[in-house]
PDB file of C-alpha atoms in Angstrom:
ATOM      1  CA  MET A   1     105.708 135.203 103.438  1.00 73.00           C
ATOM      2  CA  VAL A   2     105.513 131.904 105.244  1.00 88.00           C
ATOM      3  CA  VAL A   3     104.743 128.277 103.759  1.00 97.00           C
ATOM      4  CA  TYR A   4     103.282 125.836 106.024  1.00 98.00           C
ATOM      5  CA  LEU A   5     104.735 122.354 105.629  1.00 98.00           C
ATOM      6  CA  VAL A   6     101.620 120.367 107.127  1.00 98.00           C
ATOM      7  CA  GLY A   7     101.083 116.678 107.805  1.00 97.00           C
ATOM      8  CA  ALA A   8      97.794 115.354 106.880  1.00 97.00           C
ATOM      9  CA  GLY A   9      97.729 112.290 109.293  1.00 96.00           C
ATOM     10  CA  PRO A  10      97.287 108.679 108.454  1.00 95.00           C
ATOM     11  CA  GLY A  11      94.059 108.638 106.488  1.00 94.00           C
ATOM     12  CA  ASP A  12      91.279 109.325 108.643  1.00 96.00           C
ATOM     13  CA  VAL A  13      89.988 112.959 108.184  1.00 96.00           C
ATOM     14  CA  ASP A  14      89.233 113.148 111.833  1.00 96.00           C
ATOM     15  CA  LEU A  15      92.885 112.556 112.603  1.00 97.00           C
ATOM     16  CA  ILE A  16      94.334 115.717 111.124  1.00 97.00           C
ATOM     17  CA  THR A  17      95.494 118.082 113.843  1.00 98.00           C
ATOM     18  CA  VAL A  18      93.383 121.218 114.777  1.00 98.00           C
ATOM     19  CA  LYS A  19      96.168 123.472 113.857  1.00 98.00           C
ATOM     20  CA  ALA A  20      96.660 121.885 110.222  1.00 98.00           C
ATOM     21  CA  VAL A  21      92.652 122.374 109.779  1.00 98.00           C
ATOM     22  CA  LYS A  22      93.046 126.079 110.611  1.00 98.00           C
ATOM     23  CA  VAL A  23      95.704 126.481 108.304  1.00 97.00           C
ATOM     24  CA  LEU A  24      93.902 124.707 105.460  1.00 98.00           C
ATOM     25  CA  LYS A  25      90.725 126.953 105.941  1.00 97.00           C
ATOM     26  CA  LYS A  26      92.883 130.082 105.056  1.00 96.00           C
ATOM     27  CA  ALA A  27      95.256 128.730 102.475  1.00 96.00           C
ATOM     28  CA  ASP A  28      95.132 130.755  99.110  1.00 96.00           C
ATOM     29  CA  VAL A  29      97.594 127.718  97.549  1.00 97.00           C
ATOM     30  CA  VAL A  30      97.649 124.227  98.600  1.00 97.00           C
ATOM     31  CA  LEU A  31     100.542 121.837  96.930  1.00 97.00           C
ATOM     32  CA  TYR A  32      99.101 118.318  98.002  1.00 96.00           C
ATOM     33  CA  ASP A  33     100.767 114.905  97.673  1.00 93.00           C
ATOM     34  CA  TYR A  34      98.636 111.668  97.004  1.00 89.00           C
ATOM     35  CA  LEU A  35      96.293 111.278  99.993  1.00 89.00           C
ATOM     36  CA  SER A  36      94.764 108.316 101.153  1.00 82.00           C
ATOM     37  CA  ASN A  37      91.375 110.471 101.999  1.00 90.00           C
ATOM     38  CA  ASP A  38      91.130 113.338  99.811  1.00 91.00           C
ATOM     39  CA  GLU A  39      87.881 114.366 102.117  1.00 95.00           C
ATOM     40  CA  ILE A  40      91.033 116.402 103.888  1.00 96.00           C
ATOM     41  CA  LEU A  41      91.010 118.798 100.858  1.00 97.00           C
ATOM     42  CA  ASP A  42      87.150 119.939 101.763  1.00 97.00           C
ATOM     43  CA  TYR A  43      89.062 122.151 104.350  1.00 97.00           C
ATOM     44  CA  VAL A  44      90.589 124.022 101.530  1.00 97.00           C
ATOM     45  CA  PRO A  45      88.301 127.404 100.466  1.00 96.00           C
ATOM     46  CA  ASP A  46      86.790 126.709  97.032  1.00 95.00           C
ATOM     47  CA  ASN A  47      88.735 129.710  95.608  1.00 94.00           C
ATOM     48  CA  ALA A  48      92.008 128.379  96.658  1.00 95.00           C
ATOM     49  CA  LYS A  49      94.497 127.150  93.871  1.00 96.00           C
ATOM     50  CA  LYS A  50      94.934 123.287  94.443  1.00 96.00           C
ATOM     51  CA  ILE A  51      98.054 121.687  92.800  1.00 96.00           C
ATOM     52  CA  TYR A  52      98.508 118.176  92.817  1.00 95.00           C
ATOM     53  CA  VAL A  53     102.067 117.189  92.877  1.00 93.00           C
ATOM     54  CA  GLY A  54     101.868 113.363  93.155  1.00 82.00           C
ATOM     55  CA  LYS A  55     104.544 111.531  95.161  1.00 65.00           C
ATOM     56  CA  LYS A  56     102.370 107.960  94.907  1.00 61.00           C
ATOM     57  CA  ALA A  57     104.704 105.094  94.907  1.00 57.00           C
ATOM     58  CA  GLY A  58     105.563 104.300  91.338  1.00 54.00           C
ATOM     59  CA  ALA A  59     103.516 107.264  89.748  1.00 55.00           C
ATOM     60  CA  HIS A  60     105.422 110.455  90.773  1.00 55.00           C
ATOM     61  CA  TYR A  61     103.674 113.416  88.936  1.00 71.00           C
ATOM     62  CA  LYS A  62     106.578 115.618  89.685  1.00 83.00           C
ATOM     63  CA  LYS A  63     110.166 115.182  90.611  1.00 89.00           C
ATOM     64  CA  GLN A  64     111.092 116.491  93.961  1.00 91.00           C
ATOM     65  CA  GLU A  65     113.435 119.230  92.614  1.00 94.00           C
ATOM     66  CA  GLU A  66     110.253 120.645  90.706  1.00 95.00           C
ATOM     67  CA  ILE A  67     108.063 120.504  93.848  1.00 95.00           C
ATOM     68  CA  ASN A  68     110.809 122.558  95.628  1.00 96.00           C
ATOM     69  CA  LYS A  69     110.977 125.112  92.915  1.00 96.00           C
ATOM     70  CA  LEU A  70     107.238 125.449  92.689  1.00 96.00           C
ATOM     71  CA  ILE A  71     106.801 125.769  96.456  1.00 97.00           C
ATOM     72  CA  VAL A  72     108.970 129.016  96.354  1.00 96.00           C
ATOM     73  CA  LYS A  73     107.324 130.273  93.154  1.00 96.00           C
ATOM     74  CA  GLU A  74     103.688 129.785  94.497  1.00 95.00           C
ATOM     75  CA  ALA A  75     104.943 131.681  97.818  1.00 95.00           C
ATOM     76  CA  GLN A  76     106.543 134.496  96.168  1.00 94.00           C
ATOM     77  CA  ASP A  77     103.629 135.125  93.770  1.00 92.00           C
ATOM     78  CA  LYS A  78     101.508 138.082  95.307  1.00 88.00           C
ATOM     79  CA  SER A  79      98.668 137.338  92.682  1.00 88.00           C
ATOM     80  CA  ASN A  80      97.692 134.240  94.697  1.00 88.00           C
ATOM     81  CA  SER A  81      96.744 136.136  97.621  1.00 86.00           C
ATOM     82  CA  LYS A  82      93.102 136.971  97.900  1.00 79.00           C
ATOM     83  CA  ASP A  83      93.636 140.851  97.365  1.00 76.00           C
ATOM     84  CA  GLY A  84      96.287 140.179  94.722  1.00 76.00           C
ATOM     85  CA  LYS A  85      98.663 142.406  96.956  1.00 72.00           C
ATOM     86  CA  SER A  86      99.329 140.917 100.305  1.00 82.00           C
ATOM     87  CA  GLU A  87     101.824 137.680 101.155  1.00 87.00           C
ATOM     88  CA  PRO A  88      99.694 134.332  99.892  1.00 93.00           C
ATOM     89  CA  VAL A  89      99.108 131.796 102.477  1.00 95.00           C
ATOM     90  CA  VAL A  90     100.751 128.738 100.747  1.00 97.00           C
ATOM     91  CA  VAL A  91     100.213 124.835 102.384  1.00 98.00           C
ATOM     92  CA  ARG A  92     102.564 122.333 101.392  1.00 97.00           C
ATOM     93  CA  LEU A  93     100.366 119.388 102.466  1.00 97.00           C
ATOM     94  CA  LYS A  94     101.589 115.695 102.927  1.00 96.00           C
ATOM     95  CA  GLY A  95     100.098 112.514 104.054  1.00 94.00           C
ATOM     96  CA  GLY A  96     101.344 111.480 107.391  1.00 95.00           C
ATOM     97  CA  ASP A  97     104.099 113.693 109.110  1.00 97.00           C
ATOM     98  CA  PRO A  98     106.123 115.905 106.751  1.00 96.00           C
ATOM     99  CA  PHE A  99     109.565 114.652 108.086  1.00 96.00           C
ATOM    100  CA  VAL A 100     108.678 110.883 108.076  1.00 96.00           C
ATOM    101  CA  PHE A 101     109.802 110.010 104.487  1.00 92.00           C
ATOM    102  CA  GLY A 102     107.973 112.887 103.536  1.00 90.00           C
ATOM    103  CA  ARG A 103     111.155 114.869 102.151  1.00 92.00           C
ATOM    104  CA  GLY A 104     110.148 117.834 104.077  1.00 95.00           C
ATOM    105  CA  GLY A 105     113.668 118.347 104.856  1.00 96.00           C
ATOM    106  CA  GLU A 106     114.607 118.842 101.256  1.00 95.00           C
ATOM    107  CA  GLU A 107     111.719 121.284 100.903  1.00 97.00           C
ATOM    108  CA  ILE A 108     112.858 123.393 103.710  1.00 96.00           C
ATOM    109  CA  ILE A 109     116.463 123.491 102.614  1.00 97.00           C
ATOM    110  CA  GLU A 110     115.061 125.078  99.569  1.00 97.00           C
ATOM    111  CA  LEU A 111     112.944 127.571 101.453  1.00 97.00           C
ATOM    112  CA  VAL A 112     115.984 128.575 103.449  1.00 96.00           C
ATOM    113  CA  GLU A 113     118.012 129.139 100.324  1.00 97.00           C
ATOM    114  CA  GLU A 114     115.172 131.458  98.861  1.00 96.00           C
ATOM    115  CA  ASN A 115     114.657 133.307 101.977  1.00 95.00           C
ATOM    116  CA  VAL A 116     111.009 131.962 102.588  1.00 95.00           C
ATOM    117  CA  ASN A 117     110.119 131.771 105.914  1.00 95.00           C
ATOM    118  CA  PHE A 118     108.242 128.372 106.985  1.00 97.00           C
ATOM    119  CA  GLU A 119     106.204 126.709 109.696  1.00 97.00           C
ATOM    120  CA  ILE A 120     105.929 123.143 110.009  1.00 98.00           C
ATOM    121  CA  ILE A 121     102.874 121.577 111.324  1.00 98.00           C
ATOM    122  CA  PRO A 122     103.319 117.979 112.403  1.00 98.00           C
ATOM    123  CA  GLY A 123     100.968 115.163 111.464  1.00 97.00           C
ATOM    124  CA  VAL A 124     100.249 111.713 112.736  1.00 97.00           C
ATOM    125  CA  THR A 125     102.722 108.916 110.927  1.00 97.00           C
ATOM    126  CA  SER A 126     101.010 105.679 109.613  1.00 96.00           C
ATOM    127  CA  ALA A 127     103.863 104.033 111.336  1.00 97.00           C
ATOM    128  CA  ILE A 128     102.048 104.726 114.705  1.00 96.00           C
ATOM    129  CA  GLY A 129      98.597 105.662 113.542  1.00 96.00           C
ATOM    130  CA  ALA A 130      97.554 102.417 111.562  1.00 96.00           C
ATOM    131  CA  PRO A 131      98.734  99.747 114.414  1.00 96.00           C
ATOM    132  CA  THR A 132      97.193 102.023 117.086  1.00 95.00           C
ATOM    133  CA  SER A 133      93.834 102.464 115.452  1.00 92.00           C
ATOM    134  CA  LEU A 134      93.591  98.818 115.202  1.00 92.00           C
ATOM    135  CA  GLY A 135      94.383  98.072 118.898  1.00 93.00           C
ATOM    136  CA  LEU A 136      97.937  96.886 117.936  1.00 94.00           C
ATOM    137  CA  PRO A 137     100.684  98.204 120.283  1.00 95.00           C
ATOM    138  CA  ILE A 138     104.196  98.671 118.774  1.00 96.00           C
ATOM    139  CA  SER A 139     105.687  98.437 122.245  1.00 96.00           C
ATOM    140  CA  HIS A 140     104.394  96.461 125.273  1.00 96.00           C
ATOM    141  CA  ARG A 141     106.108  96.042 128.833  1.00 95.00           C
ATOM    142  CA  GLY A 142     108.281  92.840 128.705  1.00 94.00           C
ATOM    143  CA  ILE A 143     108.067  92.203 125.348  1.00 95.00           C
ATOM    144  CA  ALA A 144     108.852  95.230 123.084  1.00 97.00           C
ATOM    145  CA  THR A 145     110.941  98.274 124.620  1.00 97.00           C
ATOM    146  CA  SER A 146     111.903  99.571 121.281  1.00 98.00           C
ATOM    147  CA  PHE A 147     110.939  99.980 117.717  1.00 98.00           C
ATOM    148  CA  THR A 148     112.421 101.423 114.506  1.00 97.00           C
ATOM    149  CA  VAL A 149     110.663 102.693 111.665  1.00 97.00           C
ATOM    150  CA  VAL A 150     112.394 102.336 108.142  1.00 97.00           C
ATOM    151  CA  THR A 151     111.632 102.816 104.446  1.00 94.00           C
ATOM    152  CA  GLY A 152     111.366  99.906 102.323  1.00 94.00           C
ATOM    153  CA  HIS A 153     111.929 101.650  99.232  1.00 87.00           C
ATOM    154  CA  GLU A 154     114.964 103.553  99.078  1.00 81.00           C
ATOM    155  CA  ASP A 155     116.128 105.979  96.206  1.00 73.00           C
ATOM    156  CA  PRO A 156     117.024 103.818  93.252  1.00 69.00           C
ATOM    157  CA  THR A 157     119.620 106.347  92.180  1.00 70.00           C
ATOM    158  CA  LYS A 158     121.667 105.682  95.233  1.00 71.00           C
ATOM    159  CA  SER A 159     125.145 104.164  94.391  1.00 70.00           C
ATOM    160  CA  GLU A 160     124.797 102.186  97.747  1.00 77.00           C
ATOM    161  CA  LYS A 161     121.740 101.146  99.724  1.00 82.00           C
ATOM    162  CA  GLN A 162     121.767 102.782 103.289  1.00 88.00           C
ATOM    163  CA  VAL A 163     119.257 100.144 104.790  1.00 91.00           C
ATOM    164  CA  LYS A 164     121.222  96.990 105.895  1.00 90.00           C
ATOM    165  CA  TRP A 165     118.366  95.549 107.881  1.00 95.00           C
ATOM    166  CA  ASP A 166     120.298  94.532 110.624  1.00 95.00           C
ATOM    167  CA  PHE A 167     118.228  96.428 113.242  1.00 96.00           C
ATOM    168  CA  THR A 168     118.083  95.417 116.932  1.00 96.00           C
ATOM    169  CA  ALA A 169     114.761  97.099 117.843  1.00 97.00           C
ATOM    170  CA  ASP A 170     112.129  94.964 119.276  1.00 98.00           C
ATOM    171  CA  THR A 171     109.525  95.758 116.597  1.00 98.00           C
ATOM    172  CA  LEU A 172     110.415  96.850 113.060  1.00 98.00           C
ATOM    173  CA  ILE A 173     107.932  99.022 111.116  1.00 98.00           C
ATOM    174  CA  ILE A 174     108.358  99.504 107.462  1.00 98.00           C
ATOM    175  CA  LEU A 175     106.742 102.176 105.281  1.00 97.00           C
ATOM    176  CA  MET A 176     106.597 102.190 101.561  1.00 93.00           C
ATOM    177  CA  GLY A 177     107.752  98.496 101.315  1.00 94.00           C
ATOM    178  CA  ILE A 178     104.923  96.351 100.006  1.00 95.00           C
ATOM    179  CA  GLY A 179     106.388  96.540  96.454  1.00 93.00           C
ATOM    180  CA  ASN A 180     109.847  95.234  97.954  1.00 95.00           C
ATOM    181  CA  ILE A 181     108.238  92.899 100.453  1.00 97.00           C
ATOM    182  CA  LYS A 182     109.940  89.872  99.007  1.00 97.00           C
ATOM    183  CA  GLU A 183     113.136  91.090  98.937  1.00 95.00           C
ATOM    184  CA  ASN A 184     112.961  93.148 102.349  1.00 96.00           C
ATOM    185  CA  THR A 185     112.054  90.098 104.268  1.00 97.00           C
ATOM    186  CA  LYS A 186     114.492  87.877 102.788  1.00 97.00           C
ATOM    187  CA  GLU A 187     117.338  90.476 103.998  1.00 96.00           C
ATOM    188  CA  ILE A 188     115.644  90.667 107.408  1.00 97.00           C
ATOM    189  CA  MET A 189     115.834  86.832 107.892  1.00 98.00           C
ATOM    190  CA  LYS A 190     119.807  86.974 107.639  1.00 97.00           C
ATOM    191  CA  TYR A 191     119.453  88.731 110.923  1.00 97.00           C
ATOM    192  CA  ARG A 192     116.053  87.598 112.453  1.00 97.00           C
ATOM    193  CA  ASP A 193     114.347  84.115 112.990  1.00 98.00           C
ATOM    194  CA  PRO A 194     111.936  83.391 109.710  1.00 98.00           C
ATOM    195  CA  LYS A 195     109.449  82.353 112.354  1.00 98.00           C
ATOM    196  CA  THR A 196     109.274  85.889 113.797  1.00 98.00           C
ATOM    197  CA  PRO A 197     105.711  87.185 113.784  1.00 98.00           C
ATOM    198  CA  ALA A 198     104.589  89.494 111.035  1.00 98.00           C
ATOM    199  CA  CYS A 199     101.668  91.527 110.054  1.00 97.00           C
ATOM    200  CA  VAL A 200     100.421  94.074 107.293  1.00 98.00           C
ATOM    201  CA  VAL A 201      97.891  96.758 108.049  1.00 97.00           C
ATOM    202  CA  GLU A 202      96.006  97.767 104.927  1.00 96.00           C
ATOM    203  CA  ASN A 203      94.402 101.138 104.520  1.00 95.00           C
ATOM    204  CA  GLY A 204      95.384 102.150 108.190  1.00 95.00           C
ATOM    205  CA  THR A 205      92.734 104.156 109.924  1.00 96.00           C
ATOM    206  CA  LEU A 206      90.508 104.163 106.973  1.00 94.00           C
ATOM    207  CA  PRO A 207      87.133 102.173 106.605  1.00 90.00           C
ATOM    208  CA  GLY A 208      88.592  99.469 104.593  1.00 88.00           C
ATOM    209  CA  GLU A 209      91.605  98.695 106.824  1.00 93.00           C
ATOM    210  CA  ARG A 210      92.663  95.179 107.165  1.00 94.00           C
ATOM    211  CA  VAL A 211      95.156  93.284 109.126  1.00 96.00           C
ATOM    212  CA  ILE A 212      97.014  90.052 107.646  1.00 96.00           C
ATOM    213  CA  PHE A 213      98.922  88.102 109.981  1.00 97.00           C
ATOM    214  CA  GLY A 214     101.868  85.876 109.205  1.00 97.00           C
ATOM    215  CA  THR A 215     105.505  85.399 109.984  1.00 98.00           C
ATOM    216  CA  LEU A 216     108.546  86.800 108.548  1.00 98.00           C
ATOM    217  CA  GLU A 217     109.256  83.974 106.107  1.00 98.00           C
ATOM    218  CA  ASN A 218     105.472  83.678 104.781  1.00 98.00           C
ATOM    219  CA  ILE A 219     104.187  87.360 105.106  1.00 98.00           C
ATOM    220  CA  ALA A 220     105.301  88.135 101.436  1.00 97.00           C
ATOM    221  CA  ASP A 221     103.203  85.447 100.158  1.00 97.00           C
ATOM    222  CA  LYS A 222      99.851  86.765 101.490  1.00 96.00           C
ATOM    223  CA  ASN A 223      97.416  88.665  99.310  1.00 95.00           C
ATOM    224  CA  ILE A 224      98.249  92.244  99.997  1.00 96.00           C
ATOM    225  CA  ASN A 225      97.002  95.619  98.634  1.00 93.00           C
ATOM    226  CA  THR A 226      98.410  99.028  99.089  1.00 90.00           C
ATOM    227  CA  PRO A 227      98.637 101.328 100.806  1.00 91.00           C
ATOM    228  CA  ALA A 228      99.899  99.235 103.549  1.00 96.00           C
ATOM    229  CA  ILE A 229     102.623  98.827 106.198  1.00 97.00           C
ATOM    230  CA  LEU A 230     104.391  96.172 107.558  1.00 98.00           C
ATOM    231  CA  ILE A 231     105.160  95.214 110.959  1.00 98.00           C
ATOM    232  CA  ILE A 232     107.678  92.691 112.308  1.00 98.00           C
ATOM    233  CA  GLY A 233     108.106  91.474 116.044  1.00 98.00           C
ATOM    234  CA  ASN A 234     107.018  89.343 118.862  1.00 97.00           C
ATOM    235  CA  VAL A 235     104.422  91.833 120.268  1.00 96.00           C
ATOM    236  CA  ILE A 236     102.174  91.156 117.381  1.00 96.00           C
ATOM    237  CA  ASP A 237     101.591  87.396 119.044  1.00 95.00           C
ATOM    238  CA  ILE A 238     100.358  89.076 122.237  1.00 92.00           C
ATOM    239  CA  PHE A 239      97.464  90.653 120.389  1.00 92.00           C
ATOM    240  CA  LYS A 240      96.708  88.867 117.218  1.00 89.00           C
ATOM    241  CA  ASP A 241      94.075  86.721 118.961  1.00 87.00           C
ATOM    242  CA  MET A 242      92.183  89.560 120.537  1.00 87.00           C
ATOM    243  CA  ASP A 243      88.432  89.459 119.150  1.00 84.00           C
ATOM    244  CA  TYR A 244      88.711  93.089 118.093  1.00 81.00           C
ATOM    245  CA  LEU A 245      91.572  92.275 115.842  1.00 85.00           C
ATOM    246  CA  LYS A 246      90.084  89.175 114.500  1.00 80.00           C
ATOM    247  CA  GLU A 247      87.214  91.294 113.061  1.00 79.00           C
ATOM    248  CA  LYS A 248      89.931  93.150 110.853  1.00 83.00           C
ATOM    249  CA  GLN A 249      91.353  89.895 109.212  1.00 80.00           C
TER     250      GLN A 249
END
């Protein structure tokens, strides 16, 4: 038996990989997160079992431990296969990439412990896909030679936070952090100039995508809607006045 952990990409249905589409088309079972574009599920056969497991910020339908167990259960259930005898094709579908804050690592640990074979199919993470689709580079020669991708929402059950916000990379990309944007930017200003350029990309790669420009000290006061990512760094100033970006503001 094989479970496929598949990245659905940043949102635009055309940005999912060819390999991911091939697997979805033969799936017997698909366990999927909240997806910014449900059209991706159109690749799944009509007779396949589709199981929504949530994972939207602030609205988790199932706990991660439950999801881990459910993936194994569906993979071991031969009645899920088309002939009821062979091993079912089980797809665990995640937005972005399975290993970029997608908790795919926790799921493969469970699969290994239960002797279930798996294959990882990478996806385009929104950390790269969202700004790139707008024409906003996160690196640029002479301005930004490094970038850091960090979660803006840590597990609240942790006894101590791991993110200290003292990153030295030229560009900082924060995922899942809009709900904590005021707290996060306040912490970042302990290590960076409050006037550092910042922007938010809403609905990256989707028809309603929008970019909101500001600085580290005022970006949290802007009218921001989710899903969105926060980008901080001087590279933003090089491109924000380009006509193609002005159309997205």
